[in-house]
């Protein structure tokens, strides 16, 4: 009888243990161009900087969901993105502050209960030595949880990029996403998993 109980016990426990934990999104360097001073306009629409509208590059949506490794949404967290303009320039003194004034270049959104975020920006452009990418940072009020980069699936520059090449195959799969057509323009879905 005890033998039968020990055989049955794993079947009772197994479903709880079987819930797979999500792998954390791979970390990547912040890079040299994180803003020194955050712009006055730091919302989720990088195509408008105050009253100016940016008209270069291909407008796209970048969106996704942020969860912890158990799949619980990171409600109240903050997602930041920053990237170069269509000419490969950042709003940063290290890059000569040569980015187009109409391109916001940095955005920040607070996550709702569902953990979702959404940015309006341009399809990332290359700059000297780097493949197209967008930098991401995830924060809680008291701490930084993740800094990483999002790459464009199928971009020929990926194979020449030293940071992309240093990723494992699983890391590349996690950080490299396609832009797909939608009714309001191309969009990329980029899920982020943090250890909260």
Short mmCIF file of C-alpha atoms in Angstrom, two decimals:
data_model
loop_
_atom_site.label_atom_id
_atom_site.label_comp_id
_atom_site.label_asym_id
_atom_site.label_seq_id
_atom_site.Cartn_x
_atom_site.Cartn_y
_atom_site.Cartn_z
CA UNK A 1 0.00 0.00 0.00
CA UNK A 2 2.82 2.45 0.86
CA UNK A 3 4.45 1.62 -2.45
CA UNK A 4 1.30 2.57 -4.33
CA UNK A 5 1.08 5.84 -2.38
CA UNK A 6 4.67 6.78 -3.28
CA UNK A 7 3.98 5.99 -6.92
CA UNK A 8 0.82 8.14 -6.91
CA UNK A 9 2.37 11.05 -4.98
CA UNK A 10 4.55 12.32 -7.86
CA UNK A 11 1.46 12.43 -10.06
CA UNK A 12 -0.21 14.72 -7.52
CA UNK A 13 2.81 17.02 -7.14
CA UNK A 14 3.96 16.99 -10.75
CA UNK A 15 1.52 19.62 -12.21
CA UNK A 16 2.66 22.23 -9.68
CA UNK A 17 6.32 21.54 -10.38
CA UNK A 18 5.75 21.24 -14.11
CA UNK A 19 4.93 24.93 -14.53
CA UNK A 20 8.01 25.97 -16.43
CA UNK A 21 9.70 29.17 -15.41
CA UNK A 22 10.42 31.62 -18.21
CA UNK A 23 14.02 32.32 -19.08
CA UNK A 24 15.10 35.89 -18.28
CA UNK A 25 15.70 38.13 -21.29
CA UNK A 26 19.46 38.27 -22.01
CA UNK A 27 21.22 41.35 -20.72
CA UNK A 28 23.17 43.59 -23.07
CA UNK A 29 25.27 46.68 -22.69
CA UNK A 30 23.65 50.08 -22.12
CA UNK A 31 26.03 51.45 -24.73
CA UNK A 32 27.64 54.87 -24.69
CA UNK A 33 24.54 56.88 -25.66
CA UNK A 34 22.06 56.57 -22.80
CA UNK A 35 20.78 60.15 -22.37
CA UNK A 36 22.90 62.39 -20.16
CA UNK A 37 19.82 64.56 -19.57
CA UNK A 38 16.36 63.16 -20.23
CA UNK A 39 14.36 65.14 -22.79
CA UNK A 40 11.42 67.24 -21.58
CA UNK A 41 9.24 65.15 -23.91
CA UNK A 42 9.83 61.55 -22.79
CA UNK A 43 6.55 59.85 -23.66
CA UNK A 44 5.96 56.77 -25.81
CA UNK A 45 5.81 58.65 -29.13
CA UNK A 46 9.37 59.21 -30.37
CA UNK A 47 8.09 60.72 -33.64
CA UNK A 48 7.00 63.90 -31.83
CA UNK A 49 9.42 65.97 -29.80
CA UNK A 50 7.35 68.69 -28.20
CA UNK A 51 5.62 70.43 -31.10
CA UNK A 52 8.05 69.04 -33.72
CA UNK A 53 7.19 66.00 -35.83
CA UNK A 54 9.84 63.64 -37.20
CA UNK A 55 9.35 62.68 -40.85
CA UNK A 56 12.43 60.57 -41.68
CA UNK A 57 12.70 56.79 -41.42
CA UNK A 58 9.91 54.22 -41.43
CA UNK A 59 7.30 54.74 -38.67
CA UNK A 60 6.69 51.57 -36.67
CA UNK A 61 5.17 50.33 -33.43
CA UNK A 62 7.28 48.48 -30.88
CA UNK A 63 5.26 46.80 -28.17
CA UNK A 64 5.22 43.88 -25.82
CA UNK A 65 4.65 42.58 -22.34
CA UNK A 66 6.99 42.55 -19.35
CA UNK A 67 6.68 39.66 -16.90
CA UNK A 68 8.76 38.01 -14.22
CA UNK A 69 10.08 34.47 -14.68
CA UNK A 70 6.79 33.07 -13.31
CA UNK A 71 4.84 34.90 -16.04
CA UNK A 72 3.38 37.52 -13.67
CA UNK A 73 3.04 40.96 -15.34
CA UNK A 74 5.35 43.66 -13.97
CA UNK A 75 2.56 46.12 -13.13
CA UNK A 76 3.85 49.58 -12.24
CA UNK A 77 7.26 48.98 -13.76
CA UNK A 78 8.77 51.39 -16.29
CA UNK A 79 10.15 50.60 -19.76
CA UNK A 80 12.56 53.02 -21.42
CA UNK A 81 13.85 52.90 -24.98
CA UNK A 82 16.46 54.98 -26.77
CA UNK A 83 17.82 54.80 -30.29
CA UNK A 84 19.50 56.76 -33.06
CA UNK A 85 17.58 58.71 -35.68
CA UNK A 86 17.30 57.58 -39.32
CA UNK A 87 20.76 59.06 -40.04
CA UNK A 88 22.39 57.05 -37.26
CA UNK A 89 22.71 59.94 -34.76
CA UNK A 90 21.93 60.01 -31.03
CA UNK A 91 20.91 62.88 -28.76
CA UNK A 92 24.14 62.61 -26.81
CA UNK A 93 27.28 64.74 -26.47
CA UNK A 94 29.41 61.67 -27.22
CA UNK A 95 27.79 61.58 -30.66
CA UNK A 96 28.04 65.34 -31.13
CA UNK A 97 24.35 65.94 -30.26
CA UNK A 98 23.67 65.70 -34.01
CA UNK A 99 20.36 63.82 -33.91
CA UNK A 100 17.44 65.54 -35.59
CA UNK A 101 15.75 67.90 -33.08
CA UNK A 102 12.33 66.59 -34.14
CA UNK A 103 13.23 62.99 -33.19
CA UNK A 104 12.62 62.42 -29.49
CA UNK A 105 15.19 59.60 -29.39
CA UNK A 106 14.13 58.46 -25.89
CA UNK A 107 10.80 57.28 -24.54
CA UNK A 108 9.41 56.03 -21.26
CA UNK A 109 6.11 54.32 -20.39
CA UNK A 110 4.67 52.93 -17.17
CA UNK A 111 3.31 49.40 -17.32
CA UNK A 112 -0.33 48.76 -16.50
CA UNK A 113 -1.72 45.72 -14.69
CA UNK A 114 -1.28 43.62 -17.83
CA UNK A 115 2.45 44.48 -18.05
CA UNK A 116 2.12 45.79 -21.61
CA UNK A 117 4.04 48.66 -23.19
CA UNK A 118 3.82 50.39 -26.58
CA UNK A 119 6.08 52.87 -28.39
CA UNK A 120 5.70 54.74 -31.68
CA UNK A 121 9.13 55.17 -33.24
CA UNK A 122 11.10 54.44 -36.42
CA UNK A 123 12.39 51.12 -37.63
CA UNK A 124 15.90 51.10 -36.14
CA UNK A 125 18.68 52.36 -38.38
CA UNK A 126 22.33 51.30 -38.41
CA UNK A 127 25.19 53.50 -37.38
CA UNK A 128 28.94 53.02 -37.76
CA UNK A 129 29.92 49.61 -36.45
CA UNK A 130 26.46 48.53 -35.31
CA UNK A 131 23.48 46.74 -36.79
CA UNK A 132 20.03 48.35 -36.33
CA UNK A 133 18.82 48.02 -32.74
CA UNK A 134 16.78 49.70 -30.01
CA UNK A 135 18.04 49.90 -26.43
CA UNK A 136 15.65 48.86 -23.64
CA UNK A 137 15.74 49.37 -19.89
CA UNK A 138 13.20 48.02 -17.36
CA UNK A 139 12.95 49.61 -13.91
CA UNK A 140 10.98 49.45 -10.72
CA UNK A 141 10.89 52.58 -8.55
CA UNK A 142 13.82 51.46 -6.41
CA UNK A 143 15.94 49.47 -8.86
CA UNK A 144 16.95 48.70 -12.41
CA UNK A 145 15.94 45.18 -13.51
CA UNK A 146 17.19 44.82 -17.08
CA UNK A 147 19.14 46.58 -19.81
CA UNK A 148 19.13 44.94 -23.22
CA UNK A 149 18.80 45.57 -26.96
CA UNK A 150 16.22 44.55 -29.56
CA UNK A 151 17.42 43.54 -33.04
CA UNK A 152 15.55 43.27 -36.36
CA UNK A 153 15.03 39.76 -37.73
CA UNK A 154 16.58 39.26 -41.14
CA UNK A 155 18.71 42.40 -41.10
CA UNK A 156 21.96 41.66 -42.99
CA UNK A 157 23.95 43.73 -40.47
CA UNK A 158 23.22 41.30 -37.65
CA UNK A 159 25.84 38.79 -38.81
CA UNK A 160 28.54 41.51 -38.68
CA UNK A 161 27.52 42.94 -35.30
CA UNK A 162 29.88 42.02 -32.44
CA UNK A 163 27.19 42.16 -29.73
CA UNK A 164 24.68 40.12 -31.71
CA UNK A 165 27.39 37.59 -32.59
CA UNK A 166 28.32 37.17 -28.91
CA UNK A 167 24.78 35.98 -28.11
CA UNK A 168 23.95 32.28 -27.89
CA UNK A 169 21.43 30.92 -30.37
CA UNK A 170 18.74 31.16 -27.68
CA UNK A 171 19.83 34.72 -26.87
CA UNK A 172 19.58 35.74 -30.51
CA UNK A 173 16.11 34.23 -30.72
CA UNK A 174 15.03 36.16 -27.60
CA UNK A 175 16.37 39.53 -28.79
CA UNK A 176 15.73 39.38 -32.55
CA UNK A 177 12.18 40.07 -33.70
CA UNK A 178 10.43 40.66 -37.03
CA UNK A 179 8.42 43.69 -38.01
CA UNK A 180 5.07 42.50 -39.32
CA UNK A 181 2.36 44.43 -41.22
CA UNK A 182 -0.70 45.66 -39.33
CA UNK A 183 -3.61 47.99 -40.04
CA UNK A 184 -1.77 50.99 -38.53
CA UNK A 185 1.74 50.21 -39.76
CA UNK A 186 4.54 47.72 -39.16
CA UNK A 187 4.92 46.45 -35.63
CA UNK A 188 7.38 44.39 -33.60
CA UNK A 189 6.31 42.39 -30.56
CA UNK A 190 9.16 42.19 -28.04
CA UNK A 191 8.48 40.27 -24.84
CA UNK A 192 10.70 41.01 -21.84
CA UNK A 193 11.23 38.67 -18.88
CA UNK A 194 12.89 40.05 -15.76
CA UNK A 195 13.98 38.63 -12.43
CA UNK A 196 11.93 40.89 -10.16
#
